């Protein structure tokens, strides 16, 4: 009796599948409700809530099954990379304030690309030097390089939940942009160094890493842009007199997903592709659909991203109690604490080593223009925002140290538990302190003044914002045309600004008439 | 070089996964675009388009891989029952016109429940009697009973695409309602008879089937209603001064999915649960969320259902060219043609055997009330609408005749190909004729008169519709109160009508204040 087809389909295994999906979905619902209730809370945020609920759920499951069934908790990389990461990254591209992002493009790239290289080098060298001294041996040279990239992938969700896009646009844009570029860079770098023949490392190897990296970066971006433009053109061409909301929404969702899968299929970086696909779709395709499609797509992408993020943190929380890996680890308590401290210390150092110098460089480049500079307080916040480690670190660690989520090597099992612990510690402790820290560094509303020292006399924040070149780019672009007589000298002095202006002209004259957009 | 993590994760198998997802998503996009272009076409509809494109895609893949790789085409029951069916059924419940559905509840149940029993019995007995005569042997008694339920699961999508809810509300409601109830009944019945010990069939067995069936039906419905009410209450209770659109949408999606999974977990009928969950959610929960959430949920559920339906038909089209099963089948061409004809004939007969008698019964029950009767032309359309066989038949056939999608028994492999052929044939040939048939039986706009003979004098279709008790149920309910002095005699004469009136009173006084809804 009963219509449970699963039972007949795949026996006990299939049934376990249904059980774990049910448990996950139920706990997800709980997370959403509790997250909503705690939204105004001073300390916790959604990530911390989800991790804690995950830990509690895992404890209950462990007690329930009397310590046997930790099978439900195995981290599934395929799930993560095929189903959870794409919506998060696509939504980031779809909702990004494009003007801000491209206006600060050079600085974001400095932090997101150069920063990962610096941080990876420091963490890899530091762990290679320090781990054996503490008493943790057994790792190869390629493992240390992998550890460098694994612990350079940041998770800026915590910080973004606290910052406000309208109050501190530059800061928000930098933290957000770096977060996305950092994830992509870490994954690309991880895969590039994984293919290296470490035993014959020569001077050319570093150059090759850079070459491969740049190739991947540009081809992946181009694929995303092409996918986005194709969607925009299809939606524009299909609209002859009647809209079909369901088809429009379906096409946007499917094309976004297709761009990611195609990119992975071609051995490119799906994360970069889907990010730029999101940007192009929101710039062109979104304007070709009906009003209802616009509302639906905007909210459904945000919702999917929200569910995926909550799911990941829940997963991390549950995975922390995978007792099999705990049992397998053979290192003593003292050694373990030493390793944790070393990794945390290296993360703090590795990030400080690029945030402050690169901020100074960015300020120097922008000092000749009217652009806003990065104050020291903002530098501290940028540094802090990237201290948290998240799901990407875990996924990369599983990729490096397990085979399909399982490992029998005690050293590798230890590395997995270390990664999980570092992610938990950084998210819980650093995440816990984020809200108070930002409250101290940026007292509410006062931050308007901190960020724009040159306009301090203007006190109305709203009017102030409207007059800033940073926010109303079109207006300043047109009023500045008089000054921009010598285009060549401008291109040298303010390259991004000038490129942006020419791009807008090109966009208005050629791209928008073909692919759609606000007229 | 390359960031394809899949490659490292799961080797060749994982990579094949990415390839097949990419191919499917790309072909899905193509289906959507072509479906949009062909929307005004006289003959084809979306299902036929998807099946044909699936066949073409499968041919290309077969030629490309030189006949080797039919692996990509294996029908995955888990995918179907865990991911594709729930959104379709939930959306059906969410978008159903509840007044219409409940107003015609008895007739819908007659067609959807009693009809499946009659049709299954006829097809099972017919195939048991005829198959050996044609020369197809090797099936057991339980296989014949399974064949009965497999070929009783209808697919009314084709017909619903042609009918218009506003022009023929009674017909639309009956075809739609029967379609959903029929799917649920077939699946429940299939699972009930599968557990029977056929070798010791006694008189009590039939009674047991009925008992199990009723138990499943009511418990599943109750679970769906509870899940819907819980969601509505949570959304209402959480709203204190601020909306959080993403959380609201996420909660509705997740709770709907949870109700399905829980039902399957408890060995109930997930399809019934999720259908009633959809009805309750659209009646209560939908009114507790922000305007944007309402637009988004309405469209996203429709879109997901649309994608799932297209996916299924594409799948059926691709599965038709699974050469491995074709090779395994050992029956001659003549026998095969005989079997196809027999099954098609039994489907036509089995459906006629209950549509016309039950319509007459329904008309007899309604003859004393003011309700609209089912004309003969409408009976023909209802009969025709249920001739198509779809994904549920395929899924049940795979469940009965394969183990995890694979079979080595030539007789069973033959049954699978027969099922696929019957689904293809019925969808293509019957589906092809649906639009012309309905055009002939219901000339455009004239159908208003056909359907409501008692109001033929009123020629303005819009005003006509507004005055009909069928459409404006609340108004007629209040104006009829004067006449309804003797409630007991009314309950006997017009049971559904009276129950509905009491239900509305209860709903307005108790349910809506607690769970939300229009005031």
PDB file of C-alpha atoms in Angstrom, chain A residues 1-8, chain B residues 184 186-196 208-209 211-213 215-217 220 263-270 399:
ATOM      1  CA  UNK A   1       0.000   0.000   0.000  1.00  0.00           C
ATOM      2  CA  UNK A   2       1.215   3.460  -0.784  1.00  0.00           C
ATOM      3  CA  UNK A   3       2.146   5.307  -3.925  1.00  0.00           C
ATOM      4  CA  UNK A   4       5.767   5.837  -3.101  1.00  0.00           C
ATOM      5  CA  UNK A   5       7.352   5.012  -6.405  1.00  0.00           C
ATOM      6  CA  UNK A   6      10.805   5.737  -5.088  1.00  0.00           C
ATOM      7  CA  UNK A   7      10.689   2.668  -2.966  1.00  0.00           C
ATOM      8  CA  UNK A   8      10.256   0.480  -5.993  1.00  0.00           C
TER       9      UNK A   8
ATOM     10  CA  UNK B 184      -3.295  10.836  -9.341  1.00  0.00           C
ATOM     11  CA  UNK B 186      -3.681   6.033 -12.069  1.00  0.00           C
ATOM     12  CA  UNK B 187      -0.530   6.337  -9.983  1.00  0.00           C
ATOM     13  CA  UNK B 188      -2.294   5.374  -6.759  1.00  0.00           C
ATOM     14  CA  UNK B 189      -4.111   2.482  -8.423  1.00  0.00           C
ATOM     15  CA  UNK B 190      -0.901   1.302 -10.096  1.00  0.00           C
ATOM     16  CA  UNK B 191       0.855   1.149  -6.749  1.00  0.00           C
ATOM     17  CA  UNK B 192      -2.096  -0.472  -5.015  1.00  0.00           C
ATOM     18  CA  UNK B 193      -2.411  -3.323  -7.511  1.00  0.00           C
ATOM     19  CA  UNK B 194       1.360  -3.748  -7.620  1.00  0.00           C
ATOM     20  CA  UNK B 195       1.243  -4.853  -3.972  1.00  0.00           C
ATOM     21  CA  UNK B 196      -1.537  -7.343  -4.618  1.00  0.00           C
ATOM     22  CA  UNK B 208      -9.095  -4.072  -0.436  1.00  0.00           C
ATOM     23  CA  UNK B 209      -7.950  -2.132  -3.479  1.00  0.00           C
ATOM     24  CA  UNK B 211     -10.147   0.576   0.761  1.00  0.00           C
ATOM     25  CA  UNK B 212      -6.448   1.276   0.247  1.00  0.00           C
ATOM     26  CA  UNK B 213      -7.287   3.679  -2.517  1.00  0.00           C
ATOM     27  CA  UNK B 215      -7.337   5.763   2.548  1.00  0.00           C
ATOM     28  CA  UNK B 216      -4.524   7.094   0.370  1.00  0.00           C
ATOM     29  CA  UNK B 217      -6.797   9.595  -1.294  1.00  0.00           C
ATOM     30  CA  UNK B 220      -2.840  12.586   1.006  1.00  0.00           C
ATOM     31  CA  UNK B 263       3.895  12.607   1.226  1.00  0.00           C
ATOM     32  CA  UNK B 264       6.157  10.299  -0.773  1.00  0.00           C
ATOM     33  CA  UNK B 265       8.157   9.611   2.366  1.00  0.00           C
ATOM     34  CA  UNK B 266       4.992   8.558   4.203  1.00  0.00           C
ATOM     35  CA  UNK B 267       4.043   6.287   1.278  1.00  0.00           C
ATOM     36  CA  UNK B 268       1.146   8.529   0.354  1.00  0.00           C
ATOM     37  CA  UNK B 269       0.342  10.046  -3.027  1.00  0.00           C
ATOM     38  CA  UNK B 270       2.601  13.091  -3.484  1.00  0.00           C
ATOM     39  CA  UNK B 399       8.540   1.247 -13.216  1.00  0.00           C
TER      40      UNK B 399
END
